Amino acid sequence: MTDLIIKLKTEIKRLFNENIVDVVIAFKKEDSPLRPQPAFFRPNDSLEDLEYNSLCQNNLANYLTKYPHETRIGIVVRGCESRSVNALVVEKQHPRENLYLIGVPCQGIVDFRKLVYQTGEEISGYSENQDEITVIFKGKEYKFDRQSVLHDSCFRCVHPNPVNADVLIGEPLPEGDSSIVRKSVESFEALTKEERYAWFRHEAERCIHCYACREACPMCYCTECFVDHDPPRWTESSVSPAGTQAWHIIRAFHQAGRCTSCGACERACPMDIKMTYMTDKLNEDMLKLYNFESGMDDKTQPPFSSFNLDDKNRFVA
Amino acid sequence: MMHILEKKKLNQILTGWAEKYEVFAPQKVENYSQFLPFTDTSELTLDEPHNTRLPPKALFFPQSEVMLKYNSRRHKLEEVEFAPKPRILYGIRPCDAKAVTLLDTVFDTEENRDPYWKARREATTLIGFGCTNPPQTCFCTTVGSGPFNHDGLDAIQTELDDAFFIEVLTEKAKKLFEGLPTATEEQEKQIHTKQDEAYKSMTPAFETKGLKQKLDLIFESSYWESISESCLGCGICTFLCPTCFCFDIVDEVQRKERIRNWDTCMFRIYSQEASGHNPRPSRKERTRQRLMHKYSYWLDHIGEIGCTGCGRCVRYCPVGLDIRAMLRTASTLESEVVHA
C-alpha cells in the first residue's frame, strides 16, 4: 500500500467519524490491476479495497450529478476532476457546502491500452514511481517511462493540482507546460480546410453511437440528450456520416467553456476516436477571447451562459 | 484429415478466393482489428490473441440497415435491392461463430425469419481461427464453448509454427482448400495437443450450474443497485457483444429512408414508453437486464446461455466492470423471495 493510499484512508475515516460526509467517491481495486474501478464508500464500509494510482482513469466528478443535492459527498479529485466539480457547482448541480474535495496532485493518468499494446493483456502486477511504470507480464518485468504511456490529454495537462480542494494530500506539483497543448492545437489549425474535414471524418465516422464519451463526461449530465430527443429528432440516429458527424460536432460545441480537458471521453471510447482536438481548440478560444478557463473557481459563469446588460456586443438584435 | 496452409501462401489463397467471393479478414484499424474486405494491401491482424473489437455480427446484422425507401416523386415505398454476394469470413474466432448460431435462433426461426439475416448467412462461409493463447479476459470454456469450438464454422484453423492446419467441417468449405497438402499423423497429434493445452489453460471463471435459478431468485436484491453504481450507462458492452441483437426502427425523414439501427437496453430511451413511463427507470434495472437476459432469459428461450465468453464487455468497459466478477458475487448472495 502506498503512502498516499494510507493518507487517503485516514482522511476518509476522519470524514466518516466526524460525520462530515455521507458517501465518498474514490476508486477501488479490481481483479485486474489494470482496471481500478470507481467506488462509493459509506460510513460503515471497509476501506480495504480503496485504490489510488495512475491507472484510475475515470473522472469521478461524473458521479456527482447522480446524487440528490442534500447528500454530503466526499470525493477524491485530481486537477481536472476538481475543475469539473467546480464547473458543476457553478452550474448548480450540487451545492458546494455539501461537497468535501479530497485533493490529490496528479502526475497524469497512465493509458492502460498503451501498456497492453506493448505487452499483452495478461498483466498481473503494476507499480509506479515518479518517472517509471513497472508491470509484470507473464512473470516478466517491463518498465516504461511514465511520459511515454500517459494518456494524450494528460501529457498536455496544464493544471495538475486540485483547485479549491478542502484538503490536499501529497505535495503540489509544478504547473504543466501550456505550450504543449498550444502546439497540438496549432498543428490542427495549420491544416487546410479540406484536411481538417478529412481528419474530422476519419475520427467521427468510426463512431458506433454507444455514447460512452457522453456518459463518461461530467459535463454531459442532461436528463435527455439532444440525440435522444423525439420529437423533434435533432439528428439521425443511424451510423450514417450525417448522424455521427452531427453527434461529434454538437457534443464538442456543448463543451465550450465547460470542458476541463480531462480526456475521459477519449479514454472511454471503444473505437479509439480522438475528440480532445476539438475541445482543446474550444478551450484555447475561451482563454484567448474571454480569458476564461473552466472550473478554476466555483463562482464564475462560463462566458456562454452568462450575460450582463453592459455587454459591449449587441447579442440581442 | 487436416490441410496444411503455409503462412507464406496465405495471401495467395485469399487472393484466389477474392476472385469469386467477397473475402473478409481481420485487419488493422487504428490500434484494433476489424473485419474488412480483403485486398492486396490488407494488413491482417492474425497475430492478435483475441477477437476483433467490433463483433462480426455486424456483417450479418449491420448497425444501420436501410429497409425501405420512400420515393417522393412517385409517392411510393420502394424496396431496397438486396442480394448479398457469396462471401468468406476468414479468421473468425470460435466465440463469435458460436454467437452467430445463437443469433440464428432469433433471426431465423419458423415464426420469425429475417430475410436480411438469412440471405447473408446463406451467402457466407465461416473459416474459424482457433485460439492457441486465449487471453485472460476470455471465458468461453466457462459458458460451454471453447477456444476450438466448431459451432457455426465451416472450417477451423490451428496455428503451428509456419503454417495453419485446417480442419474442414462442412461441404461448403471443402472446395476452398482443395489441392492443399494434408498433415501427417504426427502433425495432427501435435495440433490436438496444442488444442488441448489451450482448453486446459482456461480455468472456469464462475459456476454456471444453478446460476439461472439463483439469478431468478435475487431479481429484487439490492445487489443490482450496488453493481450499477459505477456503470456509466453507455452502450459499449451491448454494441460490442456478439449476441446482443436489439434494434430500433426509425424513419430518417430527410433521407426518406426507414432504417433499422442497433439499440441497447443500457440506454434510458430503450425502454422509455410513449406515456412517459419507463419500466426500467434507473441503471439498476438496466444493468440487471443485461445479465438476466444472457444468463436467465436465453435459457428460458432456447436452453442455452446467451453469452459466448468472448470477453469484449470485460475488455472495453470504461469503468472496468467485469461480468465474471458480477456473476461470481451474484451466486454467493442469499436468495430473496421473488414477487409472484
mmCIF file of N, CA and C in Angstrom, chain B residues 219-285:
data_model
loop_
_atom_site.group_PDB
_atom_site.id
_atom_site.type_symbol
_atom_site.label_atom_id
_atom_site.label_comp_id
_atom_site.label_asym_id
_atom_site.label_seq_id
_atom_site.Cartn_x
_atom_site.Cartn_y
_atom_site.Cartn_z
ATOM 1 N N PHE B 219 -33.701 -11.438 -8.112
ATOM 2 C CA PHE B 219 -34.151 -10.366 -9.000
ATOM 3 C C PHE B 219 -34.366 -9.049 -8.255
ATOM 4 N N GLU B 220 -34.917 -9.129 -7.041
ATOM 5 C CA GLU B 220 -35.229 -7.916 -6.290
ATOM 6 C C GLU B 220 -34.095 -7.482 -5.348
ATOM 7 N N SER B 221 -32.974 -8.143 -5.438
ATOM 8 C CA SER B 221 -31.893 -7.866 -4.495
ATOM 9 C C SER B 221 -31.315 -6.452 -4.653
ATOM 10 N N SER B 222 -30.841 -5.924 -3.532
ATOM 11 C CA SER B 222 -30.200 -4.610 -3.592
ATOM 12 C C SER B 222 -28.823 -4.715 -4.268
ATOM 13 N N TYR B 223 -28.394 -5.943 -4.510
ATOM 14 C CA TYR B 223 -27.119 -6.164 -5.187
ATOM 15 C C TYR B 223 -27.044 -5.409 -6.515
ATOM 16 N N TRP B 224 -28.152 -5.394 -7.227
ATOM 17 C CA TRP B 224 -28.153 -4.755 -8.553
ATOM 18 C C TRP B 224 -27.865 -3.268 -8.441
ATOM 19 N N GLU B 225 -28.325 -2.700 -7.336
ATOM 20 C CA GLU B 225 -28.061 -1.286 -7.115
ATOM 21 C C GLU B 225 -26.555 -1.061 -6.943
ATOM 22 N N SER B 226 -25.953 -1.949 -6.161
ATOM 23 C CA SER B 226 -24.536 -1.738 -5.877
ATOM 24 C C SER B 226 -23.683 -1.921 -7.127
ATOM 25 N N ILE B 227 -24.016 -2.892 -7.984
ATOM 26 C CA ILE B 227 -23.157 -3.043 -9.168
ATOM 27 C C ILE B 227 -23.447 -1.993 -10.239
ATOM 28 N N SER B 228 -24.631 -1.410 -10.170
ATOM 29 C CA SER B 228 -24.927 -0.429 -11.213
ATOM 30 C C SER B 228 -24.397 0.956 -10.844
ATOM 31 N N GLU B 229 -23.885 1.091 -9.629
ATOM 32 C CA GLU B 229 -23.474 2.403 -9.155
ATOM 33 C C GLU B 229 -22.357 3.006 -10.011
ATOM 34 N N SER B 230 -21.408 2.181 -10.406
ATOM 35 C CA SER B 230 -20.301 2.724 -11.196
ATOM 36 C C SER B 230 -20.578 2.666 -12.695
ATOM 37 N N CYS B 231 -21.604 1.883 -13.091
ATOM 38 C CA CYS B 231 -21.918 1.736 -14.527
ATOM 39 C C CYS B 231 -22.251 3.106 -15.116
ATOM 40 N N LEU B 232 -21.652 3.408 -16.280
ATOM 41 C CA LEU B 232 -21.892 4.711 -16.900
ATOM 42 C C LEU B 232 -23.211 4.734 -17.664
ATOM 43 N N GLY B 233 -23.709 3.552 -18.022
ATOM 44 C CA GLY B 233 -24.921 3.505 -18.839
ATOM 45 C C GLY B 233 -24.649 3.775 -20.304
ATOM 46 N N CYS B 234 -23.448 3.455 -20.755
ATOM 47 C CA CYS B 234 -23.143 3.604 -22.183
ATOM 48 C C CYS B 234 -23.483 2.309 -22.898
ATOM 49 N N GLY B 235 -23.286 2.273 -24.200
ATOM 50 C CA GLY B 235 -23.687 1.096 -24.960
ATOM 51 C C GLY B 235 -22.544 0.170 -25.345
ATOM 52 N N ILE B 236 -21.380 0.333 -24.727
ATOM 53 C CA ILE B 236 -20.228 -0.455 -25.174
ATOM 54 C C ILE B 236 -20.453 -1.959 -25.021
ATOM 55 N N CYS B 237 -20.846 -2.384 -23.808
ATOM 56 C CA CYS B 237 -20.944 -3.833 -23.562
ATOM 57 C C CYS B 237 -21.944 -4.497 -24.493
ATOM 58 N N THR B 238 -23.000 -3.803 -24.837
ATOM 59 C CA THR B 238 -24.024 -4.425 -25.677
ATOM 60 C C THR B 238 -23.719 -4.292 -27.168
ATOM 61 N N PHE B 239 -23.189 -3.142 -27.580
ATOM 62 C CA PHE B 239 -22.873 -2.975 -29.001
ATOM 63 C C PHE B 239 -21.699 -3.863 -29.411
ATOM 64 N N LEU B 240 -20.753 -4.055 -28.504
ATOM 65 C CA LEU B 240 -19.616 -4.908 -28.841
ATOM 66 C C LEU B 240 -19.912 -6.376 -28.573
ATOM 67 N N CYS B 241 -21.052 -6.660 -27.978
ATOM 68 C CA CYS B 241 -21.414 -8.050 -27.665
ATOM 69 C C CYS B 241 -21.809 -8.787 -28.941
ATOM 70 N N PRO B 242 -21.263 -10.000 -29.148
ATOM 71 C CA PRO B 242 -21.604 -10.716 -30.385
ATOM 72 C C PRO B 242 -22.998 -11.320 -30.376
ATOM 73 N N THR B 243 -23.662 -11.368 -29.198
ATOM 74 C CA THR B 243 -25.005 -11.962 -29.178
ATOM 75 C C THR B 243 -26.126 -10.960 -28.930
ATOM 76 N N CYS B 244 -25.812 -9.720 -28.576
ATOM 77 C CA CYS B 244 -26.865 -8.720 -28.392
ATOM 78 C C CYS B 244 -27.473 -8.380 -29.750
ATOM 79 N N PHE B 245 -28.788 -8.358 -29.790
ATOM 80 C CA PHE B 245 -29.416 -8.196 -31.104
ATOM 81 C C PHE B 245 -30.514 -7.146 -31.139
ATOM 82 N N CYS B 246 -30.700 -6.380 -30.085
ATOM 83 C CA CYS B 246 -31.821 -5.442 -30.062
ATOM 84 C C CYS B 246 -31.675 -4.365 -31.126
ATOM 85 N N PHE B 247 -32.805 -3.979 -31.654
ATOM 86 C CA PHE B 247 -32.765 -2.927 -32.674
ATOM 87 C C PHE B 247 -33.970 -2.012 -32.537
ATOM 88 N N ASP B 248 -33.874 -0.911 -33.244
ATOM 89 C CA ASP B 248 -34.917 0.099 -33.220
ATOM 90 C C ASP B 248 -35.108 0.509 -34.679
ATOM 91 N N ILE B 249 -36.350 0.667 -35.080
ATOM 92 C CA ILE B 249 -36.570 1.048 -36.483
ATOM 93 C C ILE B 249 -36.997 2.511 -36.521
ATOM 94 N N VAL B 250 -36.263 3.302 -37.294
ATOM 95 C CA VAL B 250 -36.565 4.736 -37.354
ATOM 96 C C VAL B 250 -36.761 5.182 -38.798
ATOM 97 N N ASP B 251 -37.507 6.236 -38.952
ATOM 98 C CA ASP B 251 -37.636 6.848 -40.268
ATOM 99 C C ASP B 251 -36.730 8.065 -40.323
ATOM 100 N N GLU B 252 -35.703 7.991 -41.157
ATOM 101 C CA GLU B 252 -34.851 9.156 -41.355
ATOM 102 C C GLU B 252 -35.551 9.982 -42.426
ATOM 103 N N VAL B 253 -36.366 10.904 -41.963
ATOM 104 C CA VAL B 253 -37.327 11.553 -42.839
ATOM 105 C C VAL B 253 -36.645 12.326 -43.967
ATOM 106 N N GLN B 254 -35.576 13.056 -43.600
ATOM 107 C CA GLN B 254 -34.944 13.872 -44.634
ATOM 108 C C GLN B 254 -34.370 13.021 -45.765
ATOM 109 N N ARG B 255 -33.902 11.811 -45.385
ATOM 110 C CA ARG B 255 -33.342 10.951 -46.433
ATOM 111 C C ARG B 255 -34.379 10.000 -47.000
ATOM 112 N N LYS B 256 -35.573 10.086 -46.464
ATOM 113 C CA LYS B 256 -36.683 9.251 -46.920
ATOM 114 C C LYS B 256 -36.340 7.771 -46.841
ATOM 115 N N GLU B 257 -35.758 7.404 -45.710
ATOM 116 C CA GLU B 257 -35.394 6.003 -45.542
ATOM 117 C C GLU B 257 -35.917 5.469 -44.226
ATOM 118 N N ARG B 258 -36.326 4.226 -44.253
ATOM 119 C CA ARG B 258 -36.645 3.535 -42.993
ATOM 120 C C ARG B 258 -35.446 2.660 -42.665
ATOM 121 N N ILE B 259 -34.896 2.878 -41.465
ATOM 122 C CA ILE B 259 -33.631 2.247 -41.116
ATOM 123 C C ILE B 259 -33.743 1.458 -39.821
ATOM 124 N N ARG B 260 -33.113 0.310 -39.816
ATOM 125 C CA ARG B 260 -33.045 -0.487 -38.584
ATOM 126 C C ARG B 260 -31.672 -0.262 -37.951
ATOM 127 N N ASN B 261 -31.679 0.240 -36.736
ATOM 128 C CA ASN B 261 -30.426 0.523 -36.017
ATOM 129 C C ASN B 261 -30.286 -0.371 -34.796
ATOM 130 N N TRP B 262 -29.046 -0.699 -34.455
ATOM 131 C CA TRP B 262 -28.818 -1.385 -33.182
ATOM 132 C C TRP B 262 -29.356 -0.512 -32.067
ATOM 133 N N ASP B 263 -29.901 -1.167 -31.064
ATOM 134 C CA ASP B 263 -30.349 -0.437 -29.888
ATOM 135 C C ASP B 263 -29.814 -1.185 -28.671
ATOM 136 N N THR B 264 -29.878 -0.577 -27.517
ATOM 137 C CA THR B 264 -29.337 -1.242 -26.339
ATOM 138 C C THR B 264 -30.159 -0.982 -25.092
ATOM 139 N N CYS B 265 -30.364 -2.053 -24.319
ATOM 140 C CA CYS B 265 -31.129 -1.971 -23.074
ATOM 141 C C CYS B 265 -30.406 -1.124 -22.031
ATOM 142 N N MET B 266 -29.153 -0.741 -22.319
ATOM 143 C CA MET B 266 -28.432 0.076 -21.351
ATOM 144 C C MET B 266 -28.839 1.548 -21.446
ATOM 145 N N PHE B 267 -29.541 1.916 -22.517
ATOM 146 C CA PHE B 267 -29.979 3.311 -22.667
ATOM 147 C C PHE B 267 -31.347 3.523 -22.014
ATOM 148 N N ARG B 268 -31.487 4.681 -21.440
ATOM 149 C CA ARG B 268 -32.769 5.039 -20.839
ATOM 150 C C ARG B 268 -33.899 5.000 -21.871
ATOM 151 N N ILE B 269 -33.630 5.546 -23.063
ATOM 152 C CA ILE B 269 -34.724 5.657 -24.032
ATOM 153 C C ILE B 269 -35.126 4.319 -24.632
ATOM 154 N N TYR B 270 -34.316 3.302 -24.420
ATOM 155 C CA TYR B 270 -34.664 1.978 -24.951
ATOM 156 C C TYR B 270 -36.009 1.511 -24.424
ATOM 157 N N SER B 271 -36.214 1.684 -23.114
ATOM 158 C CA SER B 271 -37.460 1.186 -22.523
ATOM 159 C C SER B 271 -38.455 2.306 -22.202
ATOM 160 N N GLN B 272 -38.092 3.522 -22.599
ATOM 161 C CA GLN B 272 -38.988 4.670 -22.365
ATOM 162 C C GLN B 272 -40.259 4.504 -23.199
ATOM 163 N N GLU B 273 -41.404 4.567 -22.544
ATOM 164 C CA GLU B 273 -42.656 4.403 -23.281
ATOM 165 C C GLU B 273 -43.250 5.756 -23.643
ATOM 166 N N ALA B 274 -44.143 5.738 -24.627
ATOM 167 C CA ALA B 274 -44.717 6.992 -25.124
ATOM 168 C C ALA B 274 -45.469 7.737 -24.030
ATOM 169 N N SER B 275 -46.013 6.993 -23.061
ATOM 170 C CA SER B 275 -46.770 7.626 -21.976
ATOM 171 C C SER B 275 -45.862 8.428 -21.054
ATOM 172 N N GLY B 276 -44.539 8.151 -21.128
ATOM 173 C CA GLY B 276 -43.614 8.785 -20.196
ATOM 174 C C GLY B 276 -43.134 7.790 -19.155
ATOM 175 N N HIS B 277 -43.867 6.676 -19.029
ATOM 176 C CA HIS B 277 -43.468 5.649 -18.064
ATOM 177 C C HIS B 277 -42.241 4.901 -18.587
ATOM 178 N N ASN B 278 -41.357 4.569 -17.645
ATOM 179 C CA ASN B 278 -40.212 3.746 -18.037
ATOM 180 C C ASN B 278 -40.111 2.562 -17.078
ATOM 181 N N PRO B 279 -40.364 1.353 -17.595
ATOM 182 C CA PRO B 279 -40.320 0.190 -16.702
ATOM 183 C C PRO B 279 -38.918 -0.114 -16.178
ATOM 184 N N ARG B 280 -37.906 0.410 -16.836
ATOM 185 C CA ARG B 280 -36.541 0.267 -16.311
ATOM 186 C C ARG B 280 -35.987 1.661 -16.083
ATOM 187 N N PRO B 281 -36.471 2.311 -15.018
ATOM 188 C CA PRO B 281 -36.195 3.729 -14.844
ATOM 189 C C PRO B 281 -34.758 4.075 -14.489
ATOM 190 N N SER B 282 -34.008 3.130 -13.903
ATOM 191 C CA SER B 282 -32.657 3.511 -13.485
ATOM 192 C C SER B 282 -31.638 2.486 -13.957
ATOM 193 N N ARG B 283 -30.388 2.807 -13.699
ATOM 194 C CA ARG B 283 -29.313 1.909 -14.138
ATOM 195 C C ARG B 283 -29.396 0.563 -13.447
ATOM 196 N N LYS B 284 -29.988 0.544 -12.289
ATOM 197 C CA LYS B 284 -30.126 -0.720 -11.565
ATOM 198 C C LYS B 284 -30.883 -1.732 -12.435
ATOM 199 N N GLU B 285 -32.043 -1.326 -12.929
ATOM 200 C CA GLU B 285 -32.860 -2.241 -13.731
ATOM 201 C C GLU B 285 -32.184 -2.562 -15.061
#
